Amino acid sequence: MEANWVRLLLLVACFFPALVESRVRHYKFNVVTKNTTKLCSNKPIVTVNGKFPGPTLYAREDDTVLVKVTNHVQYNVSIHWHGIRQLRTGWADGPAYITQCPILPGQSYVYNFTITGQRGTLLWHAHILWLRATVHGGIVILPKRGVPYPFPTPHKEVVVVLSEWWKSDTEAVINEALKSGLAPNVSDAHTINGHPGPVSKCPSQGGFTLPVENGKTYLLRLINAALNEELFFKIAGHQLTVVEVDATYVKPFKIDTIVIAPGQTTNVLVSADQNAGKYLVAASPFMDAPIAVDNITATATLHYSGTLSSTPTTTTSAPPQNATAIANKFTDTLRSLNSNKYPANVPQTVDHNLLFTVGLGINSCPSCKAGNGSRVVASMNNVTFVMPTTALLQAHVFNISGVFTTDFPGQPPNKFNYTGTPPSNMSTTSGTKVYKLAYNSTVQLVLQDTGFVAPENHPVHLHGFNFFAIGKGLGNYNPKTDPKNFNLVDPVERNTIGVPAGGWVAIRFLADNPGVWFMHCHLEVHTTWGLKMAFLVDNGKGPNESILPPPSDLPKC
């Protein structure tokens, strides 16, 4: 009898390997405070398991992941698995007051989700307050066993997390800004895997070292976990071969500088094909608007084996922070791999044709003395989103009235020259509004930047879906002429996209995931100011087209 079972298992493994190779992976995330020294100063930070960056979560395509998050700090906590599709498992998505109430101090919650049809690099981070400044880490989704990468197998893979560092407590930074009505202070440094490298006010500060062997190729899994800044990334003397962004394969291309926005990921191959030595790795800010940024370049070292530590480092200069052309060279070259195995399933027809303006505004605030009685806000289609006190998904599933309305405008309520001289009235309306979509409907969404306060590049993240970036341009979107230039064949597939400063970007996606899905600017200051909304996708009619019931340990508000 036992021999028959063994034979049966061998047959199943041979003909249906996915059935036996997917597994359940368990992780424990303890959210704790840890004293940390950087930039020659010390402060307590909120971390997962005492690490900054936090631990990397590893899984394979089709695996089920269970992460028990226990909150040991004074703040409410939630964790978002950024870019994970969460098919029917919106309860595990993580944005506080959107899909769940936060995990209270002393409480735990198990995030339970299955990785379906995805492989590559993503990230996880806190999704409440400004805690993601230090509560973040990588997600590595390996292909199914026996499935190779669609590019040469690297000798080694390295997760590289880019971030920001404040000497001050980040919660104090944003609270002071909200009180004043003005923008918060920028960070004091950028970091590469938690290290800024030597900076002028703290030359003894160490940096991250990437050891390499001559003739070997390395896969760098680059993650921008910064709160508020897009970053350039380059390595002195070395080309980067781009093979993936946001956990989707792209047509490989070589380039010396990439740009990566908060929430985005990029996988690059680096060949150790130069003379033995040490080479500077640099992460520096990209901002092509007249807005203050942290202009400190984070540095690390690519160190060839056998090279003495006293060997001088080959340096490189960071691009100017407003180097739009360098940023565009990277983003405009991205194309989906669009192979037989990894097709680009771009929706060819559109059920919902939407245009959302994104940008800043100014509202009255009598208590904001520093802002002369006004405060800076942000909005989509002139709606500054008001966070509810009951999670939207719970309100939707349990028919709790009074939490949100379904009248988010599909077009700007007031038409004007969006990228020209702004109207004299720059105030916004406020509300907790969602846009409703039928299951399996197709959406074309044009995100249009506005010149209110200042035109600015906005990296917008859509939860629950990947989308295709089918077009972009400067100035105002023209619905008659611009669609003629859309790429509906092999556009890049992403979960976070930059809306160009003074321009627009067009995306398409299939609403095949029931639930309530947040969409917001991934510059945390803009999310705090209200640049956010949510899509409500109704259940379908089939047995696998409805959101699953909530777990028993779902936090309560």
Coordinates of C-alpha atoms in Angstrom, one line a residue:
M1 CA 0.0 0.0 0.0
E2 CA 2.8 2.4 1.0
A3 CA 4.6 1.6 -2.3
N4 CA 1.5 2.6 -4.2
W5 CA 1.4 6.0 -2.5
V6 CA 5.0 6.6 -3.3
R7 CA 4.4 5.7 -7.0
L8 CA 1.4 8.0 -7.0
L9 CA 3.4 10.9 -5.5
L10 CA 6.1 10.3 -8.1
L11 CA 3.6 10.4 -10.9
V12 CA 2.0 13.6 -9.5
A13 CA 5.5 15.2 -9.2
C14 CA 6.4 14.2 -12.7
F15 CA 3.2 15.4 -14.5
F16 CA 2.0 18.1 -12.1
P17 CA 5.1 19.5 -10.4
A18 CA 3.4 22.7 -9.3
L19 CA 1.1 20.7 -7.1
V20 CA 3.9 19.4 -4.9
E21 CA 6.4 22.2 -5.2
S22 CA 4.3 25.1 -3.9
R23 CA 4.7 25.4 -0.2
V24 CA 3.6 27.4 2.8
R25 CA 6.3 29.8 4.0
H26 CA 6.0 31.1 7.6
Y27 CA 7.6 34.4 8.8
K28 CA 7.5 36.2 12.1
F29 CA 7.7 40.0 12.1
N30 CA 8.2 41.5 15.5
V31 CA 7.7 45.3 15.3
V32 CA 10.1 46.7 17.9
T33 CA 12.0 49.8 18.8
K34 CA 15.8 49.8 18.4
N35 CA 18.4 52.4 19.2
T36 CA 20.5 53.2 16.1
T37 CA 23.5 55.4 15.3
K38 CA 23.9 57.0 11.9
L39 CA 25.3 60.4 10.8
C40 CA 27.2 60.5 14.2
S41 CA 23.9 60.7 16.1
N42 CA 21.7 58.3 17.9
K43 CA 17.9 57.8 17.9
P44 CA 15.4 55.1 18.5
I45 CA 13.6 53.8 15.4
V46 CA 10.7 51.4 14.7
T47 CA 12.0 48.2 13.0
V48 CA 11.0 44.7 12.1
N49 CA 13.0 42.2 14.2
G50 CA 15.5 45.0 15.1
K51 CA 16.8 45.3 11.5
F52 CA 17.1 48.4 9.2
P53 CA 16.3 47.6 6.5
G54 CA 14.1 44.8 7.7
P55 CA 14.4 41.1 6.7
T56 CA 14.0 40.0 3.1
L57 CA 11.0 37.8 2.5
Y58 CA 11.7 34.9 0.1
A59 CA 9.1 32.8 -1.7
R60 CA 8.5 31.1 -5.0
E61 CA 5.7 31.7 -7.5
D62 CA 2.6 29.8 -6.3
D63 CA 3.8 29.7 -2.6
T64 CA 1.4 30.7 0.2
V65 CA 3.0 33.1 2.6
L66 CA 1.9 33.6 6.3
V67 CA 3.5 36.5 8.2
K68 CA 2.6 36.9 11.8
V69 CA 3.1 40.5 12.6
T70 CA 3.2 41.4 16.4
N71 CA 3.2 45.0 17.4
H72 CA 5.5 45.8 20.4
V73 CA 5.7 49.5 19.9
Q74 CA 3.6 52.5 20.9
Y75 CA 2.2 53.1 17.4
N76 CA -0.6 51.4 15.6
V77 CA 0.9 49.3 12.8
S78 CA 0.0 47.7 9.5
I79 CA 2.2 46.1 6.8
H80 CA 1.7 46.4 3.0
W81 CA 3.1 43.7 0.6
H82 CA 3.8 46.2 -2.1
G83 CA 3.1 44.8 -5.6
I84 CA 1.7 41.5 -4.4
R85 CA -1.6 41.1 -6.4
Q86 CA -3.5 39.7 -3.4
L87 CA -6.0 38.0 -5.6
R88 CA -9.2 37.8 -3.6
T89 CA -7.2 38.3 -0.4
G90 CA -7.6 42.1 0.1
W91 CA -7.6 41.5 3.9
A92 CA -3.9 40.9 3.6
D93 CA -3.0 44.0 1.5
G94 CA -2.2 46.1 4.5
P95 CA -3.0 49.8 4.1
A96 CA -4.5 51.0 7.4
Y97 CA -8.2 52.0 7.2
I98 CA -8.4 50.9 3.6
T99 CA -8.3 47.1 3.8
Q100 CA -7.8 46.6 7.6
C101 CA -7.9 48.4 10.9
P102 CA -4.3 48.7 12.2
I103 CA -2.7 46.3 14.6
L104 CA -2.9 47.8 18.0
P105 CA 0.1 47.8 20.5
G106 CA 0.4 44.4 22.0
Q107 CA -1.7 42.7 19.3
S108 CA -0.9 40.4 16.4
Y109 CA -2.3 39.7 12.9
V110 CA -1.4 37.0 10.4
Y111 CA -1.1 38.2 6.8
N112 CA -2.0 35.2 4.6
F113 CA -1.7 35.4 0.8
T114 CA -0.7 33.2 -2.2
I115 CA 1.7 34.5 -4.8
T116 CA 0.0 33.9 -8.2
G117 CA 1.5 34.6 -11.6
Q118 CA 4.3 36.7 -10.2
R119 CA 8.1 36.4 -9.9
G120 CA 10.8 39.0 -9.3
T121 CA 11.5 41.7 -6.7
L122 CA 9.0 43.6 -4.7
L123 CA 9.0 45.2 -1.2
W124 CA 7.1 45.3 2.0
H125 CA 6.6 48.4 4.2
A126 CA 4.5 49.9 7.0
H127 CA 1.4 51.5 5.6
I128 CA 0.4 53.9 8.4
L129 CA 1.8 57.2 9.6
W130 CA 5.4 57.7 8.4
L131 CA 6.6 54.4 9.9
R132 CA 7.7 53.1 6.5
A133 CA 10.8 55.4 6.9
T134 CA 12.4 52.5 8.8
V135 CA 9.8 49.7 8.6
H136 CA 10.5 48.2 5.2
G137 CA 12.4 45.4 3.4
G138 CA 12.6 43.3 0.3
I139 CA 10.4 40.6 -1.2
V140 CA 12.1 38.1 -3.5
I141 CA 9.8 35.9 -5.5
L142 CA 11.8 33.1 -7.2
P143 CA 10.4 31.3 -10.3
K144 CA 8.9 27.9 -9.9
R145 CA 11.5 25.2 -9.4
G146 CA 13.0 24.2 -12.7
V147 CA 11.9 27.4 -14.5
P148 CA 14.9 29.5 -15.5
Y149 CA 15.2 33.2 -15.7
P150 CA 14.7 34.6 -19.2
F151 CA 18.3 36.0 -19.0
P152 CA 21.7 34.5 -18.1
T153 CA 21.7 33.0 -14.6
P154 CA 23.8 35.2 -12.4
H155 CA 26.6 34.0 -10.2
K156 CA 25.0 35.7 -7.2
E157 CA 22.0 37.8 -6.3
V158 CA 22.0 40.8 -4.0
V159 CA 19.1 42.7 -2.6
V160 CA 19.9 46.5 -2.5
V161 CA 17.5 48.7 -0.6
L162 CA 17.7 52.4 -1.1
S163 CA 16.2 54.7 1.6
E164 CA 16.3 58.0 3.5
W165 CA 17.5 58.8 6.9
W166 CA 16.4 61.6 9.3
K167 CA 18.3 62.5 12.4
S168 CA 15.0 63.6 13.9
D169 CA 12.0 61.4 14.7
T170 CA 10.0 61.1 11.4
E171 CA 6.7 61.2 13.2
A172 CA 7.7 64.5 14.8
V173 CA 8.8 65.8 11.4
I174 CA 5.4 65.2 9.8
N175 CA 3.4 66.3 12.8
E176 CA 5.2 69.6 12.9
A177 CA 4.5 70.1 9.2
L178 CA 0.8 69.3 9.6
K179 CA 0.6 71.8 12.4
S180 CA 2.4 74.5 10.4
G181 CA 0.6 73.8 7.1
L182 CA 4.0 73.8 5.3
A183 CA 6.1 71.1 3.8
P184 CA 8.1 68.8 6.1
N185 CA 11.8 69.0 6.5
V186 CA 13.7 66.8 4.0
S187 CA 15.8 63.9 5.1
D188 CA 19.4 64.3 6.3
A189 CA 20.9 61.5 4.1
H190 CA 20.1 58.7 1.7
T191 CA 21.1 55.1 2.5
I192 CA 22.2 52.0 0.6
N193 CA 21.3 48.8 2.6
G194 CA 21.0 51.0 5.7
H195 CA 24.4 52.9 5.2
P196 CA 24.8 56.4 3.9
G197 CA 28.5 56.1 3.3
P198 CA 30.9 58.9 4.4
V199 CA 29.2 62.3 4.5
S200 CA 30.9 65.6 5.2
K201 CA 29.5 66.0 8.7
C202 CA 30.3 62.5 9.6
P203 CA 33.3 61.2 7.5
S204 CA 33.7 58.2 9.7
Q205 CA 30.3 56.8 8.6
G206 CA 30.8 53.5 6.9
G207 CA 29.2 52.3 3.7
F208 CA 27.8 49.1 2.2
T209 CA 30.3 46.9 0.3
L210 CA 29.4 44.7 -2.6
P211 CA 32.2 42.0 -3.1
V212 CA 32.6 40.7 -6.6
E213 CA 34.8 38.3 -8.5
N214 CA 36.3 39.2 -11.9
G215 CA 34.4 37.7 -14.8
K216 CA 31.3 36.9 -12.8
T217 CA 27.8 38.4 -13.3
Y218 CA 25.6 39.6 -10.4
L219 CA 21.9 40.3 -10.2
L220 CA 21.1 43.4 -8.1
R221 CA 17.6 43.6 -6.9
L222 CA 17.2 47.3 -6.4
I223 CA 14.4 48.6 -4.2
N224 CA 13.5 52.3 -3.5
A225 CA 12.0 52.3 0.0
A226 CA 12.5 56.0 0.5
L227 CA 9.6 58.1 1.8
N228 CA 9.7 61.0 -0.5
E229 CA 12.5 60.9 -3.1
E230 CA 13.1 59.4 -6.5
L231 CA 16.7 58.3 -6.9
F232 CA 19.3 57.9 -9.6
F233 CA 21.5 54.7 -9.2
K234 CA 24.8 54.1 -11.0
I235 CA 28.1 52.2 -10.5
A236 CA 31.4 53.8 -11.6
G237 CA 32.8 52.1 -14.7
H238 CA 30.0 49.6 -15.1
Q239 CA 27.0 49.2 -17.3
L240 CA 23.7 48.0 -15.9
T241 CA 21.6 45.5 -17.9
V242 CA 18.0 46.0 -16.9
V243 CA 15.9 42.8 -16.9
E244 CA 12.9 43.4 -14.7
V245 CA 10.9 46.2 -13.1
D246 CA 8.2 45.8 -10.4
A247 CA 8.4 42.0 -10.6
T248 CA 7.7 41.9 -14.4
Y249 CA 10.4 40.9 -17.0
V250 CA 11.4 43.5 -19.5
K251 CA 13.3 43.4 -22.8
P252 CA 16.9 43.6 -21.6
F253 CA 18.9 46.8 -22.3
K254 CA 22.1 48.3 -21.1
I255 CA 22.4 51.7 -19.5
D256 CA 24.7 53.4 -17.0
T257 CA 22.1 55.2 -14.9
I258 CA 18.6 54.1 -13.8
V259 CA 15.9 56.2 -12.0
I260 CA 13.8 54.5 -9.4
A261 CA 10.8 56.1 -7.6
P262 CA 9.6 55.2 -4.1
G263 CA 7.8 51.9 -4.3
Q264 CA 9.5 50.8 -7.5
T265 CA 11.9 47.9 -8.0
T266 CA 14.4 47.3 -10.7
N267 CA 16.6 44.2 -11.3
V268 CA 19.9 44.8 -13.1
L269 CA 22.7 42.5 -14.2
V270 CA 26.2 43.8 -13.5
S271 CA 29.2 42.1 -15.0
A272 CA 32.4 42.3 -13.1
D273 CA 34.3 43.0 -16.3
Q274 CA 36.6 45.9 -15.3
N275 CA 40.1 45.9 -13.9
A276 CA 40.4 44.7 -10.3
G277 CA 39.8 47.6 -7.9
K278 CA 37.1 49.5 -6.0
Y279 CA 34.3 51.3 -7.7
L280 CA 31.8 53.8 -6.3
V281 CA 28.1 53.0 -6.1
A282 CA 26.0 56.1 -5.9
A283 CA 22.3 56.8 -5.1
S284 CA 21.3 60.5 -5.6
P285 CA 18.0 62.4 -5.8
F286 CA 16.0 63.1 -9.0
M287 CA 13.8 66.2 -8.8
D288 CA 13.0 68.2 -11.9
A289 CA 10.8 70.8 -10.1
P290 CA 11.7 73.7 -7.9
I291 CA 11.2 71.8 -4.7
A292 CA 13.6 71.1 -1.9
V293 CA 15.3 67.7 -1.7
D294 CA 17.9 66.0 0.3
N295 CA 20.9 66.5 -2.0
I296 CA 23.2 64.1 -0.1
T297 CA 24.4 61.2 -2.3
A298 CA 24.5 57.8 -0.6
T299 CA 27.6 55.8 -1.6
A300 CA 28.7 52.2 -1.4
T301 CA 31.6 50.3 -2.9
L302 CA 31.8 47.5 -5.6
H303 CA 34.9 45.7 -4.4
Y304 CA 36.7 43.2 -6.6
S305 CA 38.2 40.2 -4.8
G306 CA 41.9 40.5 -4.2
T307 CA 41.8 44.3 -4.1
L308 CA 43.5 45.9 -1.1
S309 CA 41.3 48.0 1.1
S310 CA 43.8 50.9 0.7
T311 CA 43.3 50.9 -3.1
P312 CA 41.8 54.3 -4.3
T313 CA 38.1 54.0 -5.3
T314 CA 37.2 54.8 -8.9
T315 CA 34.6 57.5 -8.6
T316 CA 31.6 58.7 -10.6
S317 CA 29.6 61.9 -10.5
A318 CA 25.9 61.8 -9.7
P319 CA 23.6 63.3 -12.3
P320 CA 22.3 66.8 -11.7
Q321 CA 19.2 66.4 -9.6
N322 CA 17.0 67.9 -12.4
A323 CA 18.4 65.6 -15.1
T324 CA 15.1 64.8 -16.7
A325 CA 16.7 63.6 -19.9
I326 CA 18.7 60.9 -18.0
A327 CA 15.5 59.8 -16.2
N328 CA 13.6 59.7 -19.5
K329 CA 16.3 57.7 -21.2
F330 CA 15.7 54.9 -18.7
T331 CA 11.9 55.0 -18.4
D332 CA 11.3 55.5 -22.2
T333 CA 13.4 52.4 -23.0
L334 CA 11.3 50.0 -20.8
R335 CA 9.3 47.5 -22.7
S336 CA 7.5 44.3 -21.6
L337 CA 9.3 41.1 -22.5
N338 CA 6.1 40.1 -24.3
S339 CA 7.3 36.6 -25.1
N340 CA 5.2 33.4 -25.6
K341 CA 5.8 32.5 -22.0
Y342 CA 5.5 36.0 -20.6
P343 CA 2.9 37.8 -22.8
A344 CA 1.9 41.4 -22.4
N345 CA -1.9 41.0 -22.1
V346 CA -2.8 44.7 -22.7
P347 CA -6.5 45.4 -22.7
Q348 CA -7.4 46.3 -26.3
T349 CA -10.9 47.7 -25.4
V350 CA -11.9 50.1 -22.7
D351 CA -15.0 50.1 -20.5
H352 CA -14.0 53.0 -18.2
N353 CA -12.1 55.9 -19.8
L354 CA -10.9 58.0 -16.9
L355 CA -8.8 61.2 -16.4
F356 CA -7.5 62.0 -12.9
T357 CA -5.7 65.2 -12.2
V358 CA -3.0 64.8 -9.6
G359 CA -1.3 67.7 -7.7
L360 CA -1.2 70.1 -4.9
G361 CA -3.6 72.7 -3.6
I362 CA -4.0 75.3 -0.9
N363 CA -6.8 75.2 1.7
S364 CA -7.7 77.6 4.5
C365 CA -6.2 76.7 7.9
P366 CA -6.8 79.5 10.5
S367 CA -4.5 77.7 13.0
C368 CA -1.6 77.4 10.5
K369 CA 0.3 80.5 11.6
A370 CA 3.5 79.5 9.7
G371 CA 1.4 79.1 6.6
N372 CA -0.3 82.5 7.0
G373 CA -3.7 80.9 7.6
S374 CA -3.3 78.3 4.8
R375 CA -2.1 74.7 4.4
V376 CA -0.7 72.8 1.5
V377 CA -3.0 69.9 0.5
A378 CA -3.0 67.3 -2.3
S379 CA -5.8 65.8 -4.4
M380 CA -6.9 63.7 -7.3
N381 CA -9.6 65.3 -9.4
N382 CA -9.7 68.1 -6.8
V383 CA -10.8 65.6 -4.1
T384 CA -8.5 65.6 -1.0
F385 CA -9.1 62.1 0.4
V386 CA -10.2 61.9 4.0
M387 CA -9.1 58.7 5.8
P388 CA -12.0 56.9 7.4
T389 CA -12.0 55.4 10.9
T390 CA -13.5 52.2 9.7
A391 CA -11.6 50.2 7.0
L392 CA -13.2 50.7 3.6
L393 CA -13.1 46.9 2.8
Q394 CA -14.9 46.1 6.0
A395 CA -17.5 48.7 5.3
H396 CA -18.0 47.3 1.8
V397 CA -18.2 43.6 2.7
F398 CA -20.4 44.2 5.8
N399 CA -22.5 46.9 4.2
I400 CA -21.6 49.5 6.8
S401 CA -23.1 52.8 5.7
G402 CA -21.7 56.3 6.1
V403 CA -18.0 55.3 5.7
F404 CA -17.5 56.2 2.0
T405 CA -19.4 57.2 -1.1
T406 CA -19.1 55.9 -4.6
D407 CA -19.1 59.2 -6.4
F408 CA -15.4 59.8 -7.0
P409 CA -15.4 61.7 -10.3
G410 CA -14.1 59.9 -13.4
Q411 CA -13.2 63.3 -15.0
P412 CA -11.9 66.5 -13.5
P413 CA -14.9 68.4 -12.1
N414 CA -13.3 71.7 -13.3
K415 CA -11.6 71.8 -16.6
F416 CA -8.7 74.3 -17.0
N417 CA -5.2 74.6 -18.4
Y418 CA -3.8 71.9 -16.1
T419 CA -0.1 72.6 -16.8
G420 CA -0.4 76.3 -17.5
T421 CA -1.1 79.2 -15.2
P422 CA -3.2 77.8 -12.3
P423 CA -6.6 79.3 -11.4
S424 CA -6.6 81.9 -8.6
N425 CA -8.7 79.6 -6.4
M426 CA -6.4 76.6 -5.6
S427 CA -8.7 75.1 -2.9
T428 CA -9.9 71.5 -3.0
T429 CA -12.9 69.6 -1.8
S430 CA -12.6 66.8 0.8
G431 CA -14.3 63.4 1.1
T432 CA -13.9 59.6 1.4
K433 CA -14.9 58.7 -2.2
V434 CA -14.2 55.6 -4.2
Y435 CA -14.7 54.8 -7.9
K436 CA -16.8 51.6 -8.6
L437 CA -15.8 49.0 -11.2
A438 CA -17.5 45.9 -12.3
Y439 CA -15.6 42.7 -12.1
N440 CA -13.5 42.1 -15.2
S441 CA -14.1 45.5 -16.7
T442 CA -11.2 47.3 -18.4
V443 CA -9.9 50.6 -17.4
Q444 CA -7.9 53.3 -19.2
L445 CA -6.7 55.9 -16.7
V446 CA -4.8 59.1 -17.7
L447 CA -3.0 60.6 -14.7
Q448 CA -2.5 64.4 -15.4
D449 CA -0.1 66.5 -13.4
T450 CA -1.2 70.0 -12.5
G451 CA 0.7 73.2 -12.0
F452 CA -1.0 74.1 -8.7
V453 CA 1.8 75.3 -6.4
A454 CA 4.4 73.6 -8.6
P455 CA 4.4 70.9 -11.3
E456 CA 6.0 67.8 -9.9
N457 CA 6.7 64.1 -10.8
H458 CA 4.3 61.9 -8.8
P459 CA 5.0 58.2 -8.5
V460 CA 1.5 56.7 -8.3
H461 CA 1.0 53.2 -6.9
L462 CA -2.1 51.1 -7.5
H463 CA -2.8 48.3 -5.0
G464 CA -4.2 44.9 -6.1
F465 CA -3.2 45.2 -9.8
N466 CA -0.5 45.5 -12.3
F467 CA -1.1 47.9 -15.1
F468 CA 0.4 48.7 -18.5
A469 CA 2.0 52.1 -19.1
I470 CA 0.7 52.7 -22.7
G471 CA 1.7 56.4 -23.2
K472 CA 3.0 59.6 -21.7
G473 CA 3.6 63.2 -22.7
L474 CA 4.2 66.8 -21.6
G475 CA 1.6 69.4 -21.2
N476 CA -2.1 68.6 -21.2
Y477 CA -3.4 65.2 -22.4
N478 CA -5.3 65.5 -25.8
P479 CA -7.9 62.7 -26.0
K480 CA -8.1 63.1 -29.8
T481 CA -4.5 63.0 -30.8
D482 CA -2.5 61.4 -28.0
P483 CA -4.1 57.9 -28.2
K484 CA -2.8 57.5 -31.7
N485 CA 0.7 57.1 -30.2
F486 CA -0.3 54.6 -27.5
N487 CA 1.8 51.4 -27.3
L488 CA -0.7 48.6 -27.0
V489 CA 1.8 45.8 -28.0
D490 CA 4.6 45.7 -25.5
P491 CA 4.2 48.5 -22.9
V492 CA 6.0 48.1 -19.6
E493 CA 3.9 46.5 -16.9
R494 CA 4.2 48.0 -13.4
N495 CA 2.5 48.7 -10.1
T496 CA 4.0 52.2 -9.6
I497 CA 4.3 54.8 -12.3
G498 CA 5.8 58.3 -12.4
V499 CA 3.5 61.0 -13.6
P500 CA 5.9 63.5 -15.4
A501 CA 6.2 67.0 -14.0
G502 CA 4.0 69.1 -16.1
G503 CA 2.7 66.1 -18.1
W504 CA 0.6 63.0 -18.1
V505 CA 0.8 59.2 -18.2
A506 CA -1.8 56.7 -19.5
I507 CA -2.3 53.2 -18.0
R508 CA -4.6 50.3 -18.7
F509 CA -5.6 47.4 -16.4
L510 CA -8.2 44.7 -16.1
A511 CA -10.3 44.9 -12.9
D512 CA -10.1 41.1 -12.2
N513 CA -9.5 41.4 -8.5
P514 CA -12.6 42.0 -6.3
G515 CA -12.2 44.2 -3.2
V516 CA -11.3 47.8 -2.3
W517 CA -7.9 48.9 -3.7
F518 CA -6.0 52.0 -2.7
M519 CA -4.3 54.2 -5.3
H520 CA -2.0 57.0 -4.1
C521 CA 1.1 59.0 -4.6
H522 CA 4.1 57.1 -3.1
L523 CA 5.7 60.3 -2.0
E524 CA 4.6 59.9 1.6
V525 CA 4.2 63.7 2.1
H526 CA 1.6 63.8 -0.7
T527 CA -0.3 60.8 0.6
T528 CA -0.5 62.5 4.0
W529 CA -1.8 65.6 2.3
G530 CA -4.6 63.6 0.6
L531 CA -3.3 62.6 -2.9
K532 CA -5.1 59.2 -2.8
M533 CA -8.4 57.4 -3.7
A534 CA -9.6 53.9 -4.0
F535 CA -11.3 51.7 -6.6
L536 CA -14.1 49.4 -5.4
V537 CA -14.2 46.3 -7.6
D538 CA -17.4 44.3 -7.2
N539 CA -17.5 40.5 -7.0
G540 CA -18.0 38.6 -10.2
K541 CA -20.5 35.8 -10.7
G542 CA -18.2 32.7 -10.7
P543 CA -17.1 30.8 -7.6
N544 CA -13.6 32.2 -7.7
E545 CA -14.6 35.8 -8.5
S546 CA -15.5 37.0 -5.0
I547 CA -13.4 38.3 -2.2
L548 CA -12.7 35.6 0.4
P549 CA -14.2 35.9 3.9
P550 CA -12.2 37.9 6.4
P551 CA -9.8 36.0 8.7
S552 CA -10.9 35.5 12.3
D553 CA -7.9 37.6 13.6
L554 CA -8.6 40.6 11.4
P555 CA -7.9 43.7 13.6
K556 CA -10.9 45.7 14.8
C557 CA -11.1 49.5 14.7

